[in-house]
XYZ file of C-alpha atoms in Angstrom:
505
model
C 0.000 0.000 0.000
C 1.172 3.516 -0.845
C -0.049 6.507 0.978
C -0.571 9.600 -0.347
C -1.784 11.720 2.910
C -4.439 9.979 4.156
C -5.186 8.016 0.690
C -3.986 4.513 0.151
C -3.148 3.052 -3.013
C -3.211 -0.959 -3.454
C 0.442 -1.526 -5.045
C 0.675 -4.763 -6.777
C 4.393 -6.402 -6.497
C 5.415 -8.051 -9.605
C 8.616 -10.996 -9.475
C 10.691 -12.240 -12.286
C 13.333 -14.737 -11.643
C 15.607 -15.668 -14.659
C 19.440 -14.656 -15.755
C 22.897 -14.277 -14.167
C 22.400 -13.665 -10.097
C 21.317 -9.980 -9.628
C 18.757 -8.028 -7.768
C 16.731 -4.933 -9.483
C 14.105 -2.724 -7.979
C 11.971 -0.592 -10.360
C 8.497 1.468 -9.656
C 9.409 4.779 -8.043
C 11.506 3.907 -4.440
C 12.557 5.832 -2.045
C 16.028 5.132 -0.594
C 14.271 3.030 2.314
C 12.734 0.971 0.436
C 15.451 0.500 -2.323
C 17.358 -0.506 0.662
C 14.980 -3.396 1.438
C 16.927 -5.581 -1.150
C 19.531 -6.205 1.555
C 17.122 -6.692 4.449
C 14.581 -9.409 2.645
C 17.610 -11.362 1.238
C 19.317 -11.230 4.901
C 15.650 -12.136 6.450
C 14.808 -14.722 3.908
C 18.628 -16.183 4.660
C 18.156 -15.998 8.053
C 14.857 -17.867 8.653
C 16.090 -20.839 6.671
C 14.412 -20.750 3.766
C 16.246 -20.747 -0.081
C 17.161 -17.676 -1.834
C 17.228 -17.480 -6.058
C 20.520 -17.876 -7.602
C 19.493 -15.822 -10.510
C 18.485 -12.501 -11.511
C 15.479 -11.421 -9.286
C 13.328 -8.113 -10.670
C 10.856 -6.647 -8.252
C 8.336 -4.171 -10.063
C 6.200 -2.252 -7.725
C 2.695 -1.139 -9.648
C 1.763 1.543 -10.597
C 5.206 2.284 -11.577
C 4.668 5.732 -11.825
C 2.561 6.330 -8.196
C 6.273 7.003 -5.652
C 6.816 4.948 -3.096
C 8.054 5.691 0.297
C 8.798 3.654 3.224
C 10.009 -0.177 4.619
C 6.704 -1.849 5.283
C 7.234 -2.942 2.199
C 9.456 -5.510 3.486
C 7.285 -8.397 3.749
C 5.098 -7.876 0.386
C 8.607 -8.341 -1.415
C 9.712 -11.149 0.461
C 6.457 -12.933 0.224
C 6.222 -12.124 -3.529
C 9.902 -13.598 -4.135
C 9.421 -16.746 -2.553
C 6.211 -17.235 -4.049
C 7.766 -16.205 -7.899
C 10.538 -19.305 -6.383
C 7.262 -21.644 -5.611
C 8.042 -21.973 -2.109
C 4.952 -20.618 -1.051
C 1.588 -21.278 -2.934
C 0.101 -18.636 -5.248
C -3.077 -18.948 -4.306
C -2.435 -18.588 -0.686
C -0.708 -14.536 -1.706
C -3.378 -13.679 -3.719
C -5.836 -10.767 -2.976
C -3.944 -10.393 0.727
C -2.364 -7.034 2.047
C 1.195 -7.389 3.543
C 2.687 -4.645 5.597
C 5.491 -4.893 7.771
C 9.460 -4.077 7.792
C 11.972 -7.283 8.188
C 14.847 -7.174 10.347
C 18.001 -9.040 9.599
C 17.326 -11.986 10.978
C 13.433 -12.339 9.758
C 11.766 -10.307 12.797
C 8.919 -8.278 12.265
C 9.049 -5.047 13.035
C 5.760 -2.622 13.430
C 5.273 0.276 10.504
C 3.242 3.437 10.177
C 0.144 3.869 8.960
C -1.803 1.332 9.021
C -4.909 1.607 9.988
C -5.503 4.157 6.783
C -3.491 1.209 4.694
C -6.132 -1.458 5.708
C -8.643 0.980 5.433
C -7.693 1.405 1.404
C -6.855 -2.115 1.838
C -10.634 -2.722 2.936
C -12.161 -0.541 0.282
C -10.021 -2.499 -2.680
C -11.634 -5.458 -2.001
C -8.916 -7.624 -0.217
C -10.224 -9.189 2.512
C -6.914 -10.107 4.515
C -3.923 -8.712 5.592
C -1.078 -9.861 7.215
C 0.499 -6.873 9.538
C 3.442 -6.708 12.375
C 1.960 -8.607 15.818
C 2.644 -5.198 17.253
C 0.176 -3.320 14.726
C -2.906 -6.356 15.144
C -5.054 -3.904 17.373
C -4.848 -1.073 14.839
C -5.191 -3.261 11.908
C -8.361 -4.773 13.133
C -10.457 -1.585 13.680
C -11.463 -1.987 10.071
C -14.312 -4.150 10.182
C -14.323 -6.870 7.161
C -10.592 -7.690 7.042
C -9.424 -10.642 8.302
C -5.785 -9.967 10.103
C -3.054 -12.218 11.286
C -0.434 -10.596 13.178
C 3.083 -12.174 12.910
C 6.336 -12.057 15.137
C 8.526 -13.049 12.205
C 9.068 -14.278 8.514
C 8.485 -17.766 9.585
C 5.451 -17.660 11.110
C 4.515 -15.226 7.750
C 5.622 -18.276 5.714
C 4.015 -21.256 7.759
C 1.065 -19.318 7.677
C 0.318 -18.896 3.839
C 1.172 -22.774 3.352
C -0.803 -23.971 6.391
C 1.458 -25.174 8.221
C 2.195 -24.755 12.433
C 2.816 -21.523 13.404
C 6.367 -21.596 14.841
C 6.537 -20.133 18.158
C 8.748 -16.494 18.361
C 9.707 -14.546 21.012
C 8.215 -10.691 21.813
C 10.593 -8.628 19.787
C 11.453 -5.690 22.701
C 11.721 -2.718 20.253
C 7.609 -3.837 19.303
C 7.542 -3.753 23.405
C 8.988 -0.558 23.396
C 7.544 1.133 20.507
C 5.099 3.586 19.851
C 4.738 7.036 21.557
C 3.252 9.029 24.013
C 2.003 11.646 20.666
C 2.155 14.995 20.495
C -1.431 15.836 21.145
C -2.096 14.942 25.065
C -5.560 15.353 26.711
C -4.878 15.918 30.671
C -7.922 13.895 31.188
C -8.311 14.946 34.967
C -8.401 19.530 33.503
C -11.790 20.394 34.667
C -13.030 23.973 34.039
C -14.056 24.431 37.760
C -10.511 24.646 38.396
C -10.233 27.804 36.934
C -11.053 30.640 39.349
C -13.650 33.558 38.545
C -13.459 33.733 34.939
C -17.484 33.982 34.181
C -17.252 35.858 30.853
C -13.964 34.066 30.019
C -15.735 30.290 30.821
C -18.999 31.329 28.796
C -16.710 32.751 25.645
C -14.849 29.194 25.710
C -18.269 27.221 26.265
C -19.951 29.040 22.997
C -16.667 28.378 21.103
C -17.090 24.491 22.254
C -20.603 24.410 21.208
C -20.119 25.423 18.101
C -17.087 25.158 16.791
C -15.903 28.664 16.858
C -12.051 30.306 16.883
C -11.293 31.847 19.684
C -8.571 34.890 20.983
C -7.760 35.143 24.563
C -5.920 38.061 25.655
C -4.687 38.770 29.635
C -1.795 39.279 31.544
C 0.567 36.632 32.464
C -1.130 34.504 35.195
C -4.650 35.374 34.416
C -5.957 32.265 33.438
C -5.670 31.740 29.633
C -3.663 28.403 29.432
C -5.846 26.766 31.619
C -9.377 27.617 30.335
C -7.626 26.571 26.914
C -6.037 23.243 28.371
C -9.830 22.486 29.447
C -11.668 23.418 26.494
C -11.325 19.634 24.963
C -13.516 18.439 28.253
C -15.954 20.156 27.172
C -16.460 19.081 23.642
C -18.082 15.361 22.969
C -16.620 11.894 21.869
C -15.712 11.332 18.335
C -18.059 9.266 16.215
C -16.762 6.405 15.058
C -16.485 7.840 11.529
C -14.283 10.819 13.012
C -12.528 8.540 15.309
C -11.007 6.288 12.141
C -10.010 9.623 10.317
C -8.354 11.208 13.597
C -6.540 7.687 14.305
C -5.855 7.415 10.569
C -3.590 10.901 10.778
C -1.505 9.880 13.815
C -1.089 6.554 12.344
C 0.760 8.308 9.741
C 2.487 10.632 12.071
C 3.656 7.272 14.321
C 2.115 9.419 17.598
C -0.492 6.490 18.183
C -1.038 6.341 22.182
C 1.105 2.774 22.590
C -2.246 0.536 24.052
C -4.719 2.861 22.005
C -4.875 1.913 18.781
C -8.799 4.166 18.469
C -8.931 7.633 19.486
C -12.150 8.471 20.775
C -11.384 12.073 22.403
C -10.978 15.291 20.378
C -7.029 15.699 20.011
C -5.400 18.834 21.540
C -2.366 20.047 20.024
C 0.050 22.739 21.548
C 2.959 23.675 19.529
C 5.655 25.792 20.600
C 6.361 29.322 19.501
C 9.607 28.825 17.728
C 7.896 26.103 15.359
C 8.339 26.084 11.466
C 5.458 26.530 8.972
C 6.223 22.264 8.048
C 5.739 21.177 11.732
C 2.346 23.175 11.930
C 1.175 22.228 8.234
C 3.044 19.420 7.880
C 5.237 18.510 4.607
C 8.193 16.536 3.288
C 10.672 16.584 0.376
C 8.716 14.020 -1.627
C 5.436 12.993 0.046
C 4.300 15.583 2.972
C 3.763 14.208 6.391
C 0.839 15.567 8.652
C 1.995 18.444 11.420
C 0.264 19.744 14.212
C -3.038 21.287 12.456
C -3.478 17.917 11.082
C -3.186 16.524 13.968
C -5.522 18.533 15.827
C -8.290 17.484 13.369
C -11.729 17.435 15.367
C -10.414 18.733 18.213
C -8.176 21.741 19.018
C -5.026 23.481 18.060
C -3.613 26.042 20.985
C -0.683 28.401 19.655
C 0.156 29.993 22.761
C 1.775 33.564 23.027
C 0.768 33.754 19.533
C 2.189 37.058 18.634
C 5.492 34.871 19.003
C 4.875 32.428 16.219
C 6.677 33.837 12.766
C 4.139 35.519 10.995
C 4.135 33.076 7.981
C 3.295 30.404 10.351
C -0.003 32.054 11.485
C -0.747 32.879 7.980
C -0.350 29.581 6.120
C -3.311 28.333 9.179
C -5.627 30.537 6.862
C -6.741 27.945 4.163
C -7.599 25.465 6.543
C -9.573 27.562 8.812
C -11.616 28.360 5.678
C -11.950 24.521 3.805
C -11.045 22.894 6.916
C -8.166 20.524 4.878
C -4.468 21.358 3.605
C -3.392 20.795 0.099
C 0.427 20.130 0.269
C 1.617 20.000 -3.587
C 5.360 18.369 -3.879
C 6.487 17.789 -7.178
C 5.974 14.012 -6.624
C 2.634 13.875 -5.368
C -0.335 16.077 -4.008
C -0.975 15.040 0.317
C -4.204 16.340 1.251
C -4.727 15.985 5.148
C -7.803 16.794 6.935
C -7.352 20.171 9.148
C -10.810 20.705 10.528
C -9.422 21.780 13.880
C -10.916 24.914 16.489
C -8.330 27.445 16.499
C -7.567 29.246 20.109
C -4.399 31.783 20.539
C -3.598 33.363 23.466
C -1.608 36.798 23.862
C -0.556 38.830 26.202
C -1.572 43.076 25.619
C 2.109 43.971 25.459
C 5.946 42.585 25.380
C 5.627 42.941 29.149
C 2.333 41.259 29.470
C 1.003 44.328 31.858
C -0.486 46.770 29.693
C -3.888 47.758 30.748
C -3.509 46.619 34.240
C -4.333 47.499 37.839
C -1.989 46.011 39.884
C 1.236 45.820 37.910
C 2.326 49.042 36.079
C 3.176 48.505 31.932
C 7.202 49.271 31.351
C 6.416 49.122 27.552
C 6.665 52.335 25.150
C 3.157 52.737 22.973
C 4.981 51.942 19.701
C 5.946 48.420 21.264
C 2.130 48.305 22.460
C 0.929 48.687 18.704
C 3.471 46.597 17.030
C 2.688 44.133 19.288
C -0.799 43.865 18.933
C -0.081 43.821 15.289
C 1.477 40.955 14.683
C -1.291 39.195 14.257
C -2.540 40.037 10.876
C -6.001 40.850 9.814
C -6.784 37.800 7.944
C -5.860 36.013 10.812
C -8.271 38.460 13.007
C -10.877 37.966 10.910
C -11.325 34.606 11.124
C -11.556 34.452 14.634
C -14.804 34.212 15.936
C -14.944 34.913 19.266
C -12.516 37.024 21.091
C -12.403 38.260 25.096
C -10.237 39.816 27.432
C -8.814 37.327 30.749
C -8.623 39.748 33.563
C -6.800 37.921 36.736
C -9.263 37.019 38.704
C -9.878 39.707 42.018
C -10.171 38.494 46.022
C -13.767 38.194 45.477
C -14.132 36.420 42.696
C -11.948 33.333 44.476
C -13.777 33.979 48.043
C -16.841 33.295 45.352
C -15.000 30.461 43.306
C -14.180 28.574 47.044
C -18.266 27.834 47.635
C -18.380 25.620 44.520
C -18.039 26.426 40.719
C -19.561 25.028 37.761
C -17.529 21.054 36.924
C -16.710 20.393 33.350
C -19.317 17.981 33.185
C -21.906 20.151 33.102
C -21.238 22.525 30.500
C -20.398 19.841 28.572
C -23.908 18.446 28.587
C -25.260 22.096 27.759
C -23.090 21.731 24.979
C -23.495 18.257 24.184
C -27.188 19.694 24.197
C -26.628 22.621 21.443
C -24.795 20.168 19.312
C -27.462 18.022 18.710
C -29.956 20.756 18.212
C -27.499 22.063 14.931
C -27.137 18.254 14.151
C -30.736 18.007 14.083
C -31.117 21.028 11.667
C -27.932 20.424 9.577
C -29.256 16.624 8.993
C -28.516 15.871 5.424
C -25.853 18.293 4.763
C -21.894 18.148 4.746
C -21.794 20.065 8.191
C -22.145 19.509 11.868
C -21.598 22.522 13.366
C -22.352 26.220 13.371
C -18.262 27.230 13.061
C -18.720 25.146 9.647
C -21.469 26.512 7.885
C -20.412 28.237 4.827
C -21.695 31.954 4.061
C -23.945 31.067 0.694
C -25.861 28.537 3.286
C -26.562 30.934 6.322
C -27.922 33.671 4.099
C -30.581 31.213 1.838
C -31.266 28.252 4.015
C -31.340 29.744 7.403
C -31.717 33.984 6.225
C -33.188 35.714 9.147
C -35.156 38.664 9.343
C -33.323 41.883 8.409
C -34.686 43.694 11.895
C -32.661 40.650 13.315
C -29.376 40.941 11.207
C -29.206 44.828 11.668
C -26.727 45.632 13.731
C -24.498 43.435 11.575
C -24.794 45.114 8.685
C -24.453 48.320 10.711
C -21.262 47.634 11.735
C -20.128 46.591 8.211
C -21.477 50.008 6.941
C -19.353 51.615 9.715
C -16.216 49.742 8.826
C -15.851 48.632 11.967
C -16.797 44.437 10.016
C -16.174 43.031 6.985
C -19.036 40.722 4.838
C -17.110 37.357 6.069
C -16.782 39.156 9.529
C -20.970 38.845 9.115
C -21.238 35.124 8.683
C -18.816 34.640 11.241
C -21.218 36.873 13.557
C -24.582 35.127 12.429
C -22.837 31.732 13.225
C -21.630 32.253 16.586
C -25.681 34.137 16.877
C -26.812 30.420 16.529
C -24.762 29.172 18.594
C -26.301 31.105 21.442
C -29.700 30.509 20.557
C -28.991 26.979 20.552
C -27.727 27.056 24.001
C -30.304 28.817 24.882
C -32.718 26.313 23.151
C -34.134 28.884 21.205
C -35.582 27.788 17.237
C -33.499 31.030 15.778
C -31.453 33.606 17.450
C -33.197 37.362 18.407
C -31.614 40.579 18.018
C -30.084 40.440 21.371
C -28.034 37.245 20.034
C -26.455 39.251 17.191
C -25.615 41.743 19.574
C -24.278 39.895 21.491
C -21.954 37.614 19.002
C -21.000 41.307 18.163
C -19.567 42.251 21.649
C -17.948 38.716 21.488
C -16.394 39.187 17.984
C -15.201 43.001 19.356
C -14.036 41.533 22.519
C -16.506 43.478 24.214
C -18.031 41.074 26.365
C -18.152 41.579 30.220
C-alpha cells in the first residue's frame, strides 16, 4: 500500500526470476525501500528458507505512483518466494502485507496502518497480514481478516498452512510507539479555573459550536488553563471521526502505545519557535501531517501567539476556511484533513502588563501597537470569538471557594446545542455552526433583516467586513442553541458582536 496523505493506493508487487544472479528494484523507491533488497535477502537467509541464484526483478505497480517507506518488506519477500514456488500462489493472492523485516526475519511494526487497511478494505482484499505489534490497529477496520506475525516464519508457515512456529516478543515492538504529540490531561476540569465567568462562557460558545477563539490577559490570568480544558468540554468522536483522527496519527507514528482508536478530540500545543512544516506538515517528496493535522476534530492552541513567525499564522488561513491542507510536492499532491478549532492566546504587550491594575506597563506605545499587530487581519478575521482574561480579584476566588460550575456540566449544555445544529444540519456536509459556509446561512437559514441589523451596521461603519458577518450570524446560533431557542433574536447578534469586538463583560 502507498499513501498519499491519508489516501492509500493498493500496489501490486510483480517478481521475475531468470538470468545471471542480480537483484533490481523498479516502480518509483525511495532510498528506504530500495534498501529493502539487503534486508529481505538477509531475512529470507536468516529464517532458513532458499534464496534465487538468478536474476530477481521486483516491479512495484503503478510504476509511476512514488513509493516511500520499509513496510514494504514483507510484500517483497512474500512475492519472491512465491515467484521461487516456495509458497503457494493462491495462498498470496488478494492479501495485504505490511510490515518491515529485520536481519534476521523479525517483524518489526510500521506506520500507517490503519488508513493502509482501510484502502486495503475498500479495494476489495479481505486479509492482511500486519506486524503482531500493529494487530489492534489493523483490526479496527471491520471486514478484514488480520493475522499478526512475530517473524518471517510464522509469515511463511502461515500462507502454506502449516504450524505456526513459536517467536519470542521482539522488545523494540515492546517498546515502541509514543506518548504523541497531542495529550488530553484527562483529569483539567473547568471548575478549576477561578472567577473567569465571561472568560468560561466565551470558551463554552466556542465548544458548542465550533468557533475560533482569541484570549488576551496578563501573564497569570488564566488563559492556558481555560484553553487546556476546552477539549472536556467538547463530545466523543463518532466512530467515523474517530477512524479519520486515528488514521492521521497513524501516519504521524504518535499512536497512544495501548490505544490503537482515538475516541477524544485531540489537543495540540505547539511551541512558539515552530516552522510553517511542523504546523502544516510537509516533506521533500510525500508531505507528512503536522500539528493542524493533527488537531483534526479537536483543538489546536498556539500559545503567546504574537510569538509564532508571521508566515506560520498565515499559512493556518486555508484550513480555517476549507477545513483541509493541500500540500503539492512535485511528486505527489498530500491532502490531510485540518478541521481543527483554532484558540491563541496573547498577552496586551511585550511585558504582558499593559492595561492593568496592579502591575504598572514598562512598555513604550509603539511596542504596544506593534505588538498587537502581529497578528494580521486575515488572521483576526477569522476568529470568531474574542475576550479579554482579567486575573481574577479576592472576590471572585472567596466566590469560586463555595463551589463552581464542573466540566461535566457545561459539557452536557453543549453536548445539548450540538445536537440541536445536528438536528437542523441533517442531510448536509456540516455539523456545526463554526462550519457553515456563508452562501448557506444567508438562503437556508436567512433571518429577518430587523434581526441581522446591527451586523450590517457595523459593516457600513467599517468597523466588520461581509465574512466578519457570517462569522457573527454563526456564533448568533450558537447562542440561541444554548439557549434552546428555534433562531437567534436581536439580542443574540448583539451579542456575538460584543464577542467578535471583545466586548463582552
Amino acid at each position: 500500500m502507498a499513501l498519499i496523505g491519508v489516501r492509500g493506493t493498493v500496489v501490486d508487487i510483480e517478481v521475475h526470476i531468470g538470468g545471471m544472479p542480480g537483484f533490481s528494484l523498479i516502480g518509483l523507491p525511495d532510498a528506504s525501500l530500495y534498501e529493502s533488497r539487503d534486508r529481505v535477502r538477509a531475512a529470507v537467509l536468516s529464517s532458513r528458507e532458499s534464496w534465487p541464484l538468478q536474476r530477481i526483478t521486483v516491479s512495484l505497480s503503478p510504476a509511476a505512483l512514488p513509493k516511500r517507506g520499509s513496510h514494504f518488506d514483507l510484500g517483497v519477500a512474500v512475492a519472491i518466494l512465491a515467484a521461487a514456488d516456495e509458497v503457494p500462489l493462491d495462498a498470496v493472492d488478494g492479501v495485504l502485507f505490511l510490515g518491515e523485516l529485520a536481519l534476521d526475519g523479525r517483524l518489526r511494526p510500521v506506520l500507517g496502518v490503519l488508513p493502509a487497511v482501510l484502502a486495503a478494505e475498500r479495494a476489495g482484499l479481505g486479509r492482511a497480514v500486519v506486524p503482531e505489534a500493529n494487530v489492534a490497529e489493523a483490526r479496527l477496520i471491520p471486514g478484514v481478516r488480520v493475522f499478526g506475525a512475530r517473524s518471517l516464519r510464522q509469515v511463511l508457515a502461515f500462507l502454506r498452512g502449516t504450524e505456526i512456529p513459536p517467536e519470542a516478543p521482539d522488545e523494540l515492538e515492546e517498546a515502541s510507539g509514543s506518548s504523541g504529540t497531542t495529550p488530553v490531561d484527562d483529569t483539567a476540569d473547568l471548575a478549576d479555573v477561578a472567577g473567569q465567568k465571561e472568560p468560561k462562557r466565551a470558551v463554552e460558545i466556542a465548544a458548542a459550536g465550533h468557533h475560533h477563539l482569541l484570549l488576551t490577559g496578563s501573564p497569570g490570568s488564566g488563559k492556558t488553563m481555560l484553553a487546556r480544558r476546552l477539549p472536556s468540554l467538547l463530545p466523543d468522536l463518532s466512530l467515523d471521526e474517530s477512524l479519520e483522527v486515528t488514521s492521521i496519527h497513524s501516519i504521524a507514528g504518535v499512536l497512544p502505545p495501548g490505544r490503537p482508536l482515538i475516541v477524544r478530540p485531540p489537543f495540540a500545543d505547539p511551541h512558539h519557535t515552530s516552522s510553517v512544516v511542523s504546523i502544516v506538515g510537509g516533506g521533500s517528496r510525500v508531505p507528512r501531517p503536522g500539528a493542524a493535522s493533527l488537531a483534526h476534530r479537536g483543538v489546536l492552541f498556539l500559545d503567546e501567539a504574537p510569538e509564532f513567525p508571521p508566515r506560520v499564522l498565515d499559512s493556518l488561513r486555508q484550513p480555517l476556511e476549507s477545513g483541509s491542507l493541500t500540500l503539492a510536492r512535485a511528486e505527489a499532491t498530500s491532502v490531510f484533513p485540518a478541521r481543527f478549532l483554532l484558540v491563541l492566546a496573547q498577552n496586551p504587550c511585550p511585558c504582558g502588563n499593559f492595561g492593568s491594575t496592579v502591575h504598572a506597563c514598562t512598555c513604550r506605545p509603539d511596542a504596544v501597537r506593534r505588538y498587537g499587530q502581529r497578528l494580521s487581519g486575515p488572521v483576526r478575521d477569522r476568529v470568531d470569538i474574542q475576550m479579554k482574561v482579567d486575573a481574577p480579584t479576592m472576590a471572585e476566588l472567596d466566590a469560586a471557594a463555595d463551589g463552581v460550575e464542573p466540566s461535566k456540566a457545561v459539557a452536557d449544555r453543549v453536548a445539548e446545542a450540538r445536537a440541536r445544529q445536528e438536528r437542523r444540519l441533517r442531510g448536509t456536509p456540516w455539523r456545526c455552526n463554526g462550519e457553515l459556509p456563508g452562501p448557506y446561512l444567508r438562503r437556508e437559514l436567512k433571518l429577518p433583516a430587523d434581526v441581522t441589523a446591527p451586523a450590517f451596521a457595523d459593516v457600513r461603519a467599517g468597523r466588520l467586513t461581509l465574512r466578519g458577518v457570517d462569522r457573527v450570524l454563526r456564533v448568533a446560533w450558537t447562542i440561541a442553541d444554548l439557549a434552546g431557542r428555534d433562531r437567534p433574536t436581536v439580542a443574540d447578534v448583539k451579542k456575538a458582536l460584543e464577542l467578535r469586538r471583545g466586548e463582552a463583560a
